[in-house]
Coordinates of C-alpha atoms and ligand atoms in Angstrom, one line a residue:
A1 CA -35.4 -1.2 -37.8
L2 CA -35.1 1.6 -35.2
L3 CA -33.0 -0.5 -33.0
T4 CA -30.8 -1.5 -35.8
Y5 CA -30.3 2.1 -36.7
K6 CA -29.5 3.0 -33.1
S7 CA -27.1 0.1 -32.8
Y8 CA -25.3 1.4 -36.0
I9 CA -25.0 4.9 -34.5
F10 CA -23.8 3.5 -31.2
V11 CA -21.1 1.2 -32.7
K12 CA -19.9 4.1 -34.7
I13 CA -19.5 6.3 -31.6
I14 CA -17.7 3.8 -29.5
S15 CA -15.4 2.6 -32.3
P16 CA -14.2 5.8 -34.0
T17 CA -11.0 4.4 -35.3
Y18 CA -12.0 0.7 -35.7
F19 CA -15.2 1.3 -37.5
N20 CA -16.0 -0.9 -40.5
R21 CA -19.0 -2.9 -41.6
S22 CA -18.0 -6.2 -40.0
I23 CA -18.0 -4.7 -36.5
L24 CA -21.8 -4.0 -36.9
F25 CA -22.8 -7.6 -37.3
P26 CA -22.7 -8.7 -33.7
S27 CA -25.1 -5.9 -32.8
F28 CA -27.5 -7.0 -35.5
Y29 CA -27.3 -10.6 -34.3
C30 CA -28.4 -9.6 -30.8
I31 CA -31.4 -7.8 -32.3
I32 CA -32.4 -10.8 -34.3
L33 CA -32.5 -12.9 -31.2
L34 CA -34.5 -10.3 -29.2
I35 CA -37.0 -9.9 -32.0
G36 CA -37.5 -13.7 -31.9
F37 CA -38.2 -13.5 -28.2
F38 CA -40.9 -11.0 -28.3
M39 CA -42.6 -12.4 -31.3
V40 CA -43.4 -15.5 -29.2
F41 CA -46.0 -13.4 -27.4
K42 CA -49.4 -12.6 -28.8
D43 CA -49.7 -9.6 -31.1
K44 CA -50.6 -6.8 -28.7
I45 CA -48.2 -7.9 -26.0
S46 CA -45.4 -8.4 -28.4
L47 CA -45.9 -4.8 -29.7
I48 CA -45.7 -3.4 -26.2
L49 CA -42.7 -5.5 -25.4
A50 CA -41.0 -4.3 -28.5
Y51 CA -41.6 -0.7 -27.4
L52 CA -40.3 -1.4 -23.9
L53 CA -37.2 -3.0 -25.4
N54 CA -36.6 0.0 -27.6
L55 CA -37.0 2.2 -24.5
L56 CA -34.6 0.1 -22.4
L57 CA -31.9 -0.2 -25.0
S58 CA -32.2 3.5 -25.8
I59 CA -31.5 4.3 -22.2
V60 CA -28.6 1.8 -22.1
Y61 CA -27.1 3.2 -25.3
I62 CA -27.4 6.8 -24.1
L63 CA -25.8 6.0 -20.7
D64 CA -23.1 4.1 -22.5
I65 CA -22.4 7.0 -24.8
F66 CA -22.4 9.4 -21.9
Y67 CA -20.0 7.1 -20.0
F68 CA -17.8 6.6 -23.1
N69 CA -17.5 10.3 -23.8
L70 CA -16.4 11.0 -20.2
K71 CA -14.4 7.9 -19.3
G72 CA -13.6 6.0 -22.5
D73 CA -15.4 3.0 -21.2
L74 CA -18.9 1.4 -21.0
L75 CA -21.2 1.2 -18.1
S76 CA -21.1 -1.9 -15.9
L77 CA -23.2 -3.0 -12.9
V78 CA -20.3 -2.5 -10.5
S79 CA -19.8 1.0 -11.7
I80 CA -23.4 1.7 -10.8
K81 CA -22.9 -0.1 -7.4
N82 CA -19.8 1.8 -6.4
G83 CA -21.3 5.2 -7.3
T84 CA -19.1 6.0 -10.3
L85 CA -22.1 6.6 -12.5
T86 CA -24.0 8.7 -10.0
K87 CA -20.8 10.8 -9.5
L88 CA -20.6 11.4 -13.3
I89 CA -24.3 12.2 -13.6
S90 CA -24.2 14.6 -10.7
T91 CA -21.1 16.5 -12.0
N92 CA -22.0 16.6 -15.7
S93 CA -24.9 17.5 -17.9
I94 CA -25.9 14.3 -19.8
F95 CA -27.2 16.3 -22.8
E96 CA -24.0 18.3 -23.2
I97 CA -21.9 15.1 -23.0
I98 CA -23.9 13.0 -25.3
G99 CA -24.3 15.8 -27.9
F100 CA -27.5 17.2 -29.0
K101 CA -28.0 15.0 -32.0
N102 CA -28.0 11.9 -29.9
V103 CA -31.1 13.1 -28.1
L104 CA -32.7 11.6 -31.2
F105 CA -32.3 8.3 -29.5
F106 CA -35.5 9.1 -27.7
M107 CA -37.4 11.0 -30.3
D108 CA -38.9 7.9 -31.9
L109 CA -40.1 6.7 -28.6
L110 CA -42.4 9.8 -28.3
V111 CA -43.6 9.5 -31.9
L112 CA -44.3 5.9 -31.4
I113 CA -46.7 6.3 -28.5
P114 CA -49.7 7.7 -30.4
I115 CA -49.0 5.2 -33.3
I116 CA -49.0 2.3 -30.9
F117 CA -52.1 3.6 -29.2
I118 CA -54.1 3.8 -32.4
Y119 CA -52.8 0.5 -33.6
L120 CA -53.9 -1.3 -30.4
K121 CA -57.3 0.3 -30.5
K122 CA -58.1 0.1 -34.2
V123 CA -56.3 -2.8 -35.7
R124 CA -58.1 -6.2 -35.4
F125 CA -55.7 -9.1 -35.7
T126 CA -56.9 -11.8 -37.9
V127 CA -53.6 -13.7 -38.5
P128 CA -53.5 -16.9 -36.6
Y129 CA -50.9 -17.3 -33.8
Y130 CA -48.8 -20.0 -35.4
F131 CA -48.1 -17.5 -38.1
Y132 CA -46.0 -15.6 -35.6
L133 CA -44.7 -18.5 -33.8
I134 CA -42.9 -20.2 -36.7
P135 CA -40.8 -17.2 -37.7
S136 CA -40.2 -16.4 -34.0
I137 CA -38.7 -19.8 -33.5
L138 CA -36.6 -19.4 -36.6
F139 CA -35.4 -16.0 -35.4
I140 CA -34.5 -17.4 -32.0
A141 CA -32.6 -20.4 -33.5
L142 CA -30.7 -18.2 -35.9
G143 CA -30.0 -15.6 -33.2
V144 CA -28.7 -18.1 -30.7
N145 CA -26.5 -19.7 -33.3
L146 CA -25.0 -16.4 -34.6
N147 CA -24.5 -15.0 -31.1
A148 CA -23.0 -18.2 -29.7
K149 CA -20.6 -18.3 -32.7
H150 CA -19.3 -14.8 -32.0
V151 CA -19.0 -15.2 -28.2
N152 CA -17.3 -18.6 -28.6
K153 CA -14.9 -17.1 -31.1
L154 CA -13.9 -14.4 -28.7
A155 CA -13.6 -16.8 -25.8
E156 CA -11.3 -19.0 -27.9
E157 CA -9.1 -16.2 -29.2
Q158 CA -8.7 -14.6 -25.8
S159 CA -9.4 -17.1 -23.1
G160 CA -10.1 -15.4 -19.8
L161 CA -11.3 -12.1 -21.3
L162 CA -15.0 -12.9 -20.9
R163 CA -14.3 -13.5 -17.2
N164 CA -11.8 -10.9 -16.3
M165 CA -13.5 -8.3 -18.5
S166 CA -10.2 -6.4 -18.8
N167 CA -11.3 -4.6 -21.9
K168 CA -15.0 -4.0 -21.9
L169 CA -15.0 -1.8 -25.0
Y170 CA -13.4 -4.5 -27.0
I171 CA -15.8 -7.1 -25.8
S172 CA -18.7 -4.9 -26.8
R173 CA -17.3 -4.4 -30.2
M174 CA -16.7 -8.1 -30.7
I175 CA -19.9 -9.5 -29.4
G176 CA -22.3 -6.6 -29.5
N177 CA -23.3 -4.2 -26.8
I178 CA -26.4 -6.1 -25.7
N179 CA -24.3 -9.3 -25.3
Y180 CA -21.7 -7.3 -23.4
H181 CA -24.3 -6.1 -20.9
A182 CA -25.9 -9.6 -20.6
L183 CA -22.4 -11.0 -19.8
D184 CA -21.8 -8.2 -17.3
G185 CA -25.1 -9.1 -15.6
Y186 CA -24.3 -12.8 -15.7
N187 CA -20.9 -12.2 -14.1
Y188 CA -22.3 -9.9 -11.5
F189 CA -25.3 -12.0 -10.4
F190 CA -24.3 -15.6 -11.0
R191 CA -20.8 -16.4 -11.9
Y192 CA -19.1 -15.0 -8.9
K193 CA -21.4 -16.8 -6.5
E194 CA -19.2 -19.8 -7.1
D195 CA -16.9 -18.4 -4.5
N196 CA -19.3 -18.6 -1.7
N197 CA -17.5 -21.4 0.0
F198 CA -17.0 -19.7 3.4
Q199 CA -14.8 -21.8 5.7
Y200 CA -14.0 -19.4 8.4
S201 CA -16.0 -17.2 10.7
D202 CA -15.6 -13.5 10.5
E203 CA -14.2 -13.6 14.1
E204 CA -11.5 -16.0 13.0
I205 CA -10.5 -13.7 10.3
Y206 CA -10.4 -10.6 12.5
S207 CA -8.3 -12.5 15.0
F208 CA -5.9 -13.4 12.2
F209 CA -5.6 -9.7 11.4
K210 CA -4.9 -9.0 15.0
E211 CA -2.1 -11.5 15.2
N212 CA -0.6 -10.4 11.9
N213 CA -0.6 -6.9 13.1
K214 CA 1.4 -7.7 16.2
K215 CA 4.2 -8.9 13.9
N216 CA 4.1 -5.4 12.4
A217 CA 5.4 -4.1 15.7
D218 CA 6.4 -0.5 16.2
N219 CA 10.0 -1.1 16.9
N220 CA 11.6 -0.6 13.5
P221 CA 14.2 2.0 12.8
Y222 CA 12.4 3.2 9.6
L223 CA 9.2 4.1 11.4
N224 CA 7.8 7.5 10.3
K225 CA 10.9 8.2 8.2
G226 CA 8.6 9.4 5.3
Q227 CA 6.4 11.7 7.3
G228 CA 5.9 15.0 5.5
K229 CA 7.6 13.7 2.4
N230 CA 6.0 13.0 -1.0
L231 CA 5.6 9.4 -2.0
I232 CA 6.3 8.5 -5.6
V233 CA 5.5 4.8 -6.5
I234 CA 6.5 3.6 -10.0
Q235 CA 5.1 0.3 -11.1
L236 CA 7.2 -0.9 -14.0
E237 CA 5.6 -3.0 -16.8
S238 CA 6.9 -6.6 -17.2
L239 CA 10.1 -5.9 -15.4
Q240 CA 11.6 -9.0 -13.9
E241 CA 14.5 -9.4 -11.5
F242 CA 16.7 -11.6 -13.7
V243 CA 17.8 -8.6 -15.9
I244 CA 19.0 -6.5 -13.0
N245 CA 22.8 -6.0 -12.7
Q246 CA 23.3 -8.2 -15.7
K247 CA 25.2 -7.8 -18.9
F248 CA 24.3 -9.5 -22.1
N249 CA 26.7 -9.5 -25.1
G250 CA 28.9 -7.2 -23.0
K251 CA 26.3 -4.5 -22.4
E252 CA 24.3 -3.7 -19.3
I253 CA 20.6 -4.4 -19.7
T254 CA 19.4 -1.9 -17.1
P255 CA 22.3 0.6 -16.4
N256 CA 20.1 3.3 -14.9
L257 CA 18.2 1.0 -12.6
N258 CA 21.4 -0.6 -11.5
K259 CA 22.9 2.9 -10.7
F260 CA 19.8 3.8 -8.7
I261 CA 19.7 0.5 -6.9
N262 CA 23.2 1.3 -5.6
R263 CA 21.7 4.4 -4.0
S264 CA 18.6 2.6 -2.5
V265 CA 17.3 -0.2 -0.4
Y266 CA 17.1 -3.1 -2.8
F267 CA 15.1 -6.2 -2.2
E268 CA 16.6 -8.8 -4.5
N269 CA 14.1 -11.6 -3.5
C270 CA 10.7 -10.0 -4.1
F271 CA 8.1 -12.2 -5.8
Y272 CA 5.2 -11.0 -7.9
Q273 CA 1.8 -12.3 -6.7
V274 CA -0.6 -11.3 -9.4
G275 CA -3.5 -13.5 -10.6
E276 CA -5.8 -13.1 -13.7
G277 CA -5.8 -9.3 -13.2
N278 CA -2.1 -9.1 -14.1
T279 CA -1.0 -5.4 -13.9
S280 CA -4.1 -4.4 -12.1
D281 CA -3.5 -7.1 -9.5
A282 CA -0.1 -5.7 -8.8
E283 CA -1.6 -2.3 -8.3
F284 CA -4.2 -3.9 -6.0
L285 CA -1.7 -5.7 -3.9
V286 CA 0.4 -2.6 -3.3
N287 CA -2.5 -0.2 -2.5
N288 CA -4.5 -2.6 -0.3
S289 CA -2.2 -5.3 1.2
L290 CA -4.8 -7.8 0.1
Y291 CA -4.2 -10.7 -2.3
P292 CA -6.1 -10.5 -5.6
S293 CA -9.0 -12.7 -6.4
S294 CA -8.2 -16.3 -7.1
N295 CA -10.3 -16.1 -10.2
G296 CA -11.5 -13.3 -12.4
A297 CA -10.1 -9.8 -12.2
T298 CA -10.3 -8.2 -8.8
Y299 CA -10.6 -4.7 -10.4
Y300 CA -13.8 -5.8 -12.1
K301 CA -15.2 -8.3 -9.7
Y302 CA -14.7 -6.4 -6.4
A303 CA -14.7 -2.8 -7.6
G304 CA -17.8 -2.3 -5.5
N305 CA -16.0 -3.3 -2.3
T306 CA -14.8 -1.0 0.5
F307 CA -11.0 -0.9 1.0
N308 CA -8.7 0.4 3.6
S309 CA -6.3 1.6 0.9
L310 CA -3.2 3.7 0.8
P311 CA -5.0 6.7 -0.8
K312 CA -7.7 6.7 1.9
N313 CA -5.1 6.6 4.7
F314 CA -3.0 9.2 3.0
K315 CA -6.1 11.4 2.9
K316 CA -6.2 11.3 6.7
K317 CA -2.6 12.6 6.7
G318 CA -3.7 15.5 4.4
Y319 CA -2.1 14.0 1.3
N320 CA -3.9 14.0 -2.1
S321 CA -3.3 10.8 -4.2
Y322 CA -2.9 10.7 -7.9
V323 CA -2.6 7.8 -10.3
F324 CA -1.1 8.0 -13.8
H325 CA -1.4 5.4 -16.6
G326 CA -1.3 6.0 -20.4
N327 CA -3.9 3.5 -21.4
N328 CA -7.7 3.9 -21.9
E329 CA -9.3 4.7 -18.6
G330 CA -11.6 1.7 -18.8
F331 CA -8.9 -0.9 -19.3
W332 CA -8.9 -3.3 -16.3
N333 CA -11.9 -1.3 -15.1
R334 CA -9.4 1.2 -13.6
H335 CA -11.5 4.3 -13.5
V336 CA -14.2 2.5 -11.5
M337 CA -11.8 0.8 -9.1
Y338 CA -9.7 3.9 -8.6
N339 CA -12.9 5.5 -7.2
S340 CA -13.2 2.7 -4.7
I341 CA -9.5 2.8 -3.8
G342 CA -9.9 6.5 -3.3
F343 CA -7.5 8.2 -5.7
D344 CA -8.2 11.9 -6.0
K345 CA -7.4 12.0 -9.7
F346 CA -6.7 9.5 -12.5
Y347 CA -4.6 10.8 -15.4
G348 CA -5.4 8.4 -18.3
I349 CA -4.6 8.3 -22.0
R350 CA -6.5 11.4 -22.7
D351 CA -4.6 13.5 -20.3
F352 CA -1.4 13.2 -22.2
S353 CA -0.2 14.4 -25.6
Q354 CA -1.4 12.1 -28.3
D355 CA 1.6 12.3 -30.6
D356 CA 3.6 9.5 -28.9
I357 CA 1.3 6.5 -28.9
R358 CA 3.2 3.2 -28.7
G359 CA 1.6 -0.2 -28.3
M360 CA -1.3 0.1 -25.9
G361 CA -1.0 3.8 -25.2
I362 CA 1.3 6.7 -24.3
G363 CA 5.0 6.0 -24.8
D364 CA 7.0 5.9 -21.6
R365 CA 9.0 9.1 -22.4
T366 CA 6.0 11.3 -22.9
F367 CA 4.3 9.6 -20.0
F368 CA 7.1 10.3 -17.5
K369 CA 7.7 13.8 -18.8
E370 CA 4.1 14.9 -18.6
S371 CA 3.4 13.1 -15.4
L372 CA 6.2 15.1 -13.8
E373 CA 4.8 18.4 -15.2
K374 CA 1.5 17.5 -13.6
M375 CA 3.2 16.7 -10.3
D376 CA 4.9 20.0 -10.3
S377 CA 1.5 21.6 -9.9
F378 CA 0.4 19.5 -6.9
K379 CA 0.3 20.7 -3.4
Q380 CA 3.1 18.9 -1.5
P381 CA 3.3 16.5 0.1
F382 CA 1.4 14.1 -2.2
Y383 CA 1.2 10.5 -3.2
S384 CA 1.7 9.8 -6.9
F385 CA 1.3 6.3 -8.3
L386 CA 2.7 5.9 -11.8
I387 CA 2.2 2.8 -14.0
T388 CA 4.3 2.5 -17.1
L389 CA 3.1 0.7 -20.2
T390 CA 5.5 0.6 -23.2
S391 CA 7.5 -2.5 -22.1
H392 CA 4.3 -4.5 -22.5
Y393 CA 4.2 -7.5 -24.8
P394 CA 4.7 -7.6 -27.9
F395 CA 7.8 -5.5 -27.0
K396 CA 8.0 -4.0 -30.4
D397 CA 9.7 -0.7 -29.5
K398 CA 10.3 1.6 -32.5
E399 CA 14.0 2.0 -31.7
E400 CA 16.3 -1.0 -31.6
L401 CA 19.0 -0.2 -29.1
F402 CA 20.2 -3.3 -27.5
P403 CA 22.6 -5.6 -29.4
V404 CA 20.7 -8.9 -28.6
G405 CA 22.8 -10.8 -31.2
E406 CA 21.7 -14.4 -31.5
L407 CA 18.4 -13.5 -29.7
K408 CA 17.4 -11.2 -32.5
D409 CA 13.7 -11.6 -33.4
T410 CA 13.1 -14.0 -30.5
F411 CA 10.7 -13.3 -27.7
L412 CA 13.5 -12.9 -25.2
G413 CA 15.5 -10.7 -27.5
D414 CA 12.6 -8.4 -28.0
Y415 CA 11.9 -8.4 -24.2
I416 CA 15.5 -7.4 -23.3
N417 CA 15.4 -4.6 -25.9
S418 CA 12.1 -3.4 -24.5
I419 CA 13.3 -3.5 -20.9
H420 CA 16.5 -1.6 -22.0
N421 CA 14.2 1.1 -23.5
L422 CA 12.2 1.2 -20.3
D423 CA 15.4 1.6 -18.3
R424 CA 16.5 4.5 -20.6
E425 CA 13.2 6.4 -20.1
L426 CA 13.2 5.7 -16.4
G427 CA 16.8 7.0 -16.2
I428 CA 15.7 10.3 -17.8
F429 CA 12.8 10.5 -15.4
L430 CA 14.9 9.8 -12.3
N431 CA 17.4 12.5 -13.4
D432 CA 14.6 15.0 -13.8
L433 CA 13.3 14.1 -10.4
E434 CA 16.7 14.7 -9.0
K435 CA 17.1 18.0 -10.8
K436 CA 13.8 19.3 -9.5
G437 CA 14.6 18.3 -5.9
Y438 CA 12.1 15.5 -5.6
L439 CA 14.7 13.0 -4.6
D440 CA 15.4 15.1 -1.5
N441 CA 11.8 15.5 -0.4
S442 CA 10.2 12.2 -1.5
I443 CA 10.5 8.5 -1.0
I444 CA 10.6 6.6 -4.3
V445 CA 9.3 3.0 -4.5
M446 CA 9.7 1.0 -7.7
Y447 CA 8.9 -2.5 -8.6
G448 CA 8.0 -4.8 -11.5
D449 CA 4.4 -5.7 -11.9
H450 CA 4.8 -9.3 -13.1
N451 CA 6.7 -11.5 -15.6
G452 CA 7.2 -10.4 -19.1
V453 CA 8.6 -13.7 -20.2
P454 CA 5.7 -16.3 -19.9
T455 CA 6.4 -19.3 -17.8
Y456 CA 6.5 -21.7 -20.8
L457 CA 9.5 -19.7 -22.0
T458 CA 11.3 -19.7 -18.7
K459 CA 13.9 -22.0 -20.1
E460 CA 14.9 -19.3 -22.5
I461 CA 16.0 -17.1 -19.6
Y462 CA 18.9 -19.4 -19.0
K463 CA 20.4 -18.2 -22.2
V464 CA 20.8 -14.8 -20.6
R465 CA 21.5 -16.2 -17.1
K466 CA 24.1 -18.8 -17.8
D467 CA 25.2 -18.5 -14.2
I468 CA 22.0 -20.2 -13.0
E469 CA 21.5 -23.9 -13.2
K470 CA 18.4 -25.1 -15.1
N471 CA 16.1 -26.9 -12.7
D472 CA 12.6 -26.8 -11.1
F473 CA 13.8 -24.9 -8.1
N474 CA 15.4 -22.1 -10.2
N475 CA 12.4 -22.0 -12.6
F476 CA 10.4 -21.0 -9.6
M477 CA 13.0 -18.6 -8.3
L478 CA 12.9 -16.7 -11.6
G479 CA 9.5 -15.4 -10.7
K480 CA 11.0 -12.4 -9.0
V481 CA 10.6 -8.7 -9.7
P482 CA 13.0 -6.0 -8.4
L483 CA 11.8 -3.9 -5.5
I484 CA 13.6 -0.6 -4.9
V485 CA 13.1 1.9 -2.1
H486 CA 15.0 5.2 -2.3
F487 CA 15.3 7.6 0.6
P488 CA 16.5 11.2 0.5
G489 CA 20.2 11.5 0.7
D490 CA 20.5 7.9 -0.5
N491 CA 20.0 6.9 3.1
Y492 CA 19.9 3.3 4.2
K493 CA 21.2 2.0 0.9
S494 CA 21.6 -1.7 1.2
V495 CA 20.7 -5.0 -0.4
K496 CA 18.0 -7.1 1.4
K497 CA 18.0 -10.8 0.9
E498 CA 14.8 -11.6 2.7
V499 CA 12.0 -13.2 0.6
V500 CA 9.1 -10.8 0.3
G501 CA 6.2 -10.1 -1.9
Q502 CA 4.3 -7.3 -3.5
I503 CA 1.7 -7.6 -0.8
D504 CA 4.3 -6.2 1.7
I505 CA 4.9 -3.0 -0.1
Y506 CA 1.8 -1.5 1.5
N507 CA 3.1 -2.2 5.0
L508 CA 6.5 -0.8 4.1
I509 CA 4.9 2.4 3.0
A510 CA 2.5 2.5 5.9
N511 CA 5.3 2.3 8.5
L512 CA 7.3 5.0 6.8
Y513 CA 4.3 7.4 6.8
G514 CA 2.8 6.5 10.2
I515 CA -0.3 4.9 8.6
K516 CA -2.1 2.4 10.8
N517 CA -4.3 -0.2 9.1
P518 CA -5.1 -3.2 11.1
Y519 CA -6.6 -5.2 8.2
V520 CA -3.5 -6.2 6.2
F521 CA -2.2 -9.5 4.9
G522 CA 1.3 -8.1 4.3
R523 CA 4.0 -7.5 6.8
E524 CA 6.8 -5.1 7.6
I525 CA 9.8 -5.9 5.5
L526 CA 12.4 -3.1 6.1
S527 CA 13.3 -4.4 9.5
T528 CA 12.5 -8.1 9.2
T529 CA 14.8 -11.0 8.6
D530 CA 12.1 -13.5 7.9
N531 CA 11.1 -15.1 4.6
K532 CA 7.5 -15.2 3.8
V533 CA 5.6 -15.0 0.5
L534 CA 2.3 -16.7 -0.3
F535 CA 0.6 -17.2 -3.7
N536 CA -3.0 -17.7 -4.5
N537 CA -2.2 -21.0 -6.3
G538 CA -1.0 -22.6 -3.0
S539 CA 2.7 -22.2 -3.5
F540 CA 4.6 -20.4 -0.7
I541 CA 8.0 -19.6 0.8
Y542 CA 8.0 -19.7 4.6
D543 CA 11.2 -19.6 6.6
D544 CA 13.6 -21.9 4.7
I545 CA 10.9 -23.8 2.8
L546 CA 9.7 -23.4 -0.7
Y547 CA 6.6 -25.3 -1.7
V548 CA 5.7 -25.4 -5.4
S549 CA 2.0 -26.3 -5.7
H550 CA 1.9 -27.5 -9.3
L551 CA 4.8 -29.9 -8.7
N552 CA 3.6 -30.7 -5.1
K553 CA 7.3 -30.5 -4.1
Y554 CA 9.1 -28.9 -1.2
F555 CA 12.6 -27.4 -1.4
N556 CA 15.2 -25.9 0.9
I557 CA 15.3 -22.2 -0.1
N558 CA 19.0 -21.8 0.7
N559 CA 20.4 -24.6 -1.5
G560 CA 17.5 -25.7 -3.7
Q561 CA 17.5 -29.2 -2.4
E562 CA 14.2 -31.1 -2.5
L563 CA 12.7 -32.0 0.9
T564 CA 10.5 -35.0 1.6
E565 CA 7.1 -34.1 3.0
N566 CA 6.7 -34.6 6.7
Q567 CA 4.1 -33.4 9.3
K568 CA 5.8 -30.2 10.0
L569 CA 5.8 -29.2 6.3
K570 CA 2.2 -30.3 6.0
D571 CA 1.3 -28.1 9.0
I572 CA 3.0 -25.1 7.5
N573 CA 1.3 -25.8 4.2
N574 CA -2.1 -25.6 5.9
I575 CA -1.3 -22.4 7.7
C576 CA -0.3 -20.8 4.4
K577 CA -3.4 -22.1 2.6
K578 CA -5.6 -20.8 5.4
E579 CA -4.3 -17.3 5.0
I580 CA -4.9 -17.3 1.3
Q581 CA -8.5 -18.7 1.8
M582 CA -9.2 -16.1 4.4
N583 CA -8.2 -13.3 2.0
Q584 CA -10.7 -14.7 -0.6
Q585 CA -13.4 -14.5 2.0
V586 CA -12.5 -11.0 2.9
L587 CA -13.0 -10.0 -0.7
R588 CA -16.1 -12.1 -1.2
K589 CA -17.9 -10.9 1.9
N590 CA -16.6 -7.4 1.6
L591 CA -15.4 -7.7 5.2
L592 CA -13.6 -4.4 5.4
L593 CA -16.9 -2.6 4.9
M594 CA -17.7 -3.3 8.5
N595 CA -14.6 -1.7 9.7
N596 CA -14.5 1.6 7.7
Ligands
LIG1 C1 -2.9 -2.2 -19.5 C2 -1.6 -2.4 -19.0 C3 -1.1 -3.8 -19.3 O1 -3.4 -0.9 -19.2 O2 -1.5 -2.1 -17.7 O3 -1.8 -4.8 -18.7 P1 -1.4 -6.3 -18.5 O4 -1.7 -7.0 -19.8 O5 0.1 -6.3 -18.2 O6 -2.2 -6.7 -17.4
LIG2 MN1 1.5 -5.5 -16.8

């Protein structure tokens, strides 16, 4: 009864706007199962176990409430491992944060001690053991059934969620907080051990890094061009390359981006390389020059790792690093991972005005405006990393601005409209940056995080890009995102045709700011003329060759013609595969720890 009551209070606290009776059930189901388990034991032991369980869950609930009140998220094992929890405890008073009335979570535990003591001493048990055993089995059976139903339902509705754990609060609400922690423990201790297939020695990996670094030679004309300047990186939600410099129904889709591209270095062949971690993987690639995990979300799975990230290297140059994103701080485990990446401050949903919530969080206009206000107060030079949100699926912006005509009420129509809105907000922001002088004393890097149109709808894109022939080769080539680098004075403006990936953005920035990191998978792209981009699924572009893994086909990148496999292609395929596997090993073995 006490645990049920505590669960009720807890669910109410973590679900202030979602609270209704049905959301309580999963918590109760967990308790039914637990009661079944300790009833299996003999009377006295089961009583003590019940007490200990109450104690343990009270601690978990209190820590979760503490965590939730500060970070809008729930505790996870990796947040304990990477020191996020300790940092919060050492800088805040638990009692103040959880609120005085929640201290009651522990009051019963005190009161129960003498009662249990008397009970154990005085009460003689006369009821036979099977009397407990039968209901216990019933409780367990019922508990397993009800819990499994809930967990399976969630797994079916949102496949991947229970593995990538992108929204821990939601998981806890849907399957109960006890199940959430059990799942977190299972992921942490068991599930990810699947990846322990180490094929390369650490030495091999370090010598790869050494070779890769040689290619990042110092002889490029852009070297150190950013020294002393701010860096503003803007990651744009769902922005794909196929909308750039395009008109639809006679109207430019992204007029502001197009204008800005004309003043910048524009990479028109940049591919996104994200995995299950989506947006967070793009953030990860850019800030670490590592590929994301080939399964699960890197931000959750490897948040306890050590990284040689951009913020850490900027710190050595005297820069502070800031990250801005208008969603809940816990989404994609961001606030835990940002700690490991080394951002000095994370401005999440609660750091912005609450009167412009659109979709998952703060609307882009408010987001840009208030991020800029915050930046105005920073000591310069700084590194600011902004992640937009409003152009996220389902693309239901309040205003309808773009005449999508026959595409009205279609996925693609909504997407174009949403991207057009993003472009408008970005245009306002870029104007403000210019007015305030940031364009003269900062380098601006912008790119799309991943596709907004899912691959099964790729064929729809040809309705907007009638200039492209519909075929396997072009389906693949539509997986591009724009990459834009703006220098003060519109210097170096040009269009780059080389094939590059998000993983290279780190190196591009590192070279501009004189940052040296020998442990990178990316490469210098401002001064190169080579094509290279690798994907976790085995596809790659290398020189003139494109390999599409799910088709097991090779193409000539210049004309899209299919190539027959030969030894040379096989060798290249193996080299590319090896690099991707080495990266997984770096993550799994936390190899950068040894070198920090
Ligand atoms: C969530 C936002 C969108 O905060 O970044 O995430 P996505 O679904 O694109 O990965
Ligand atoms: Mn995204």
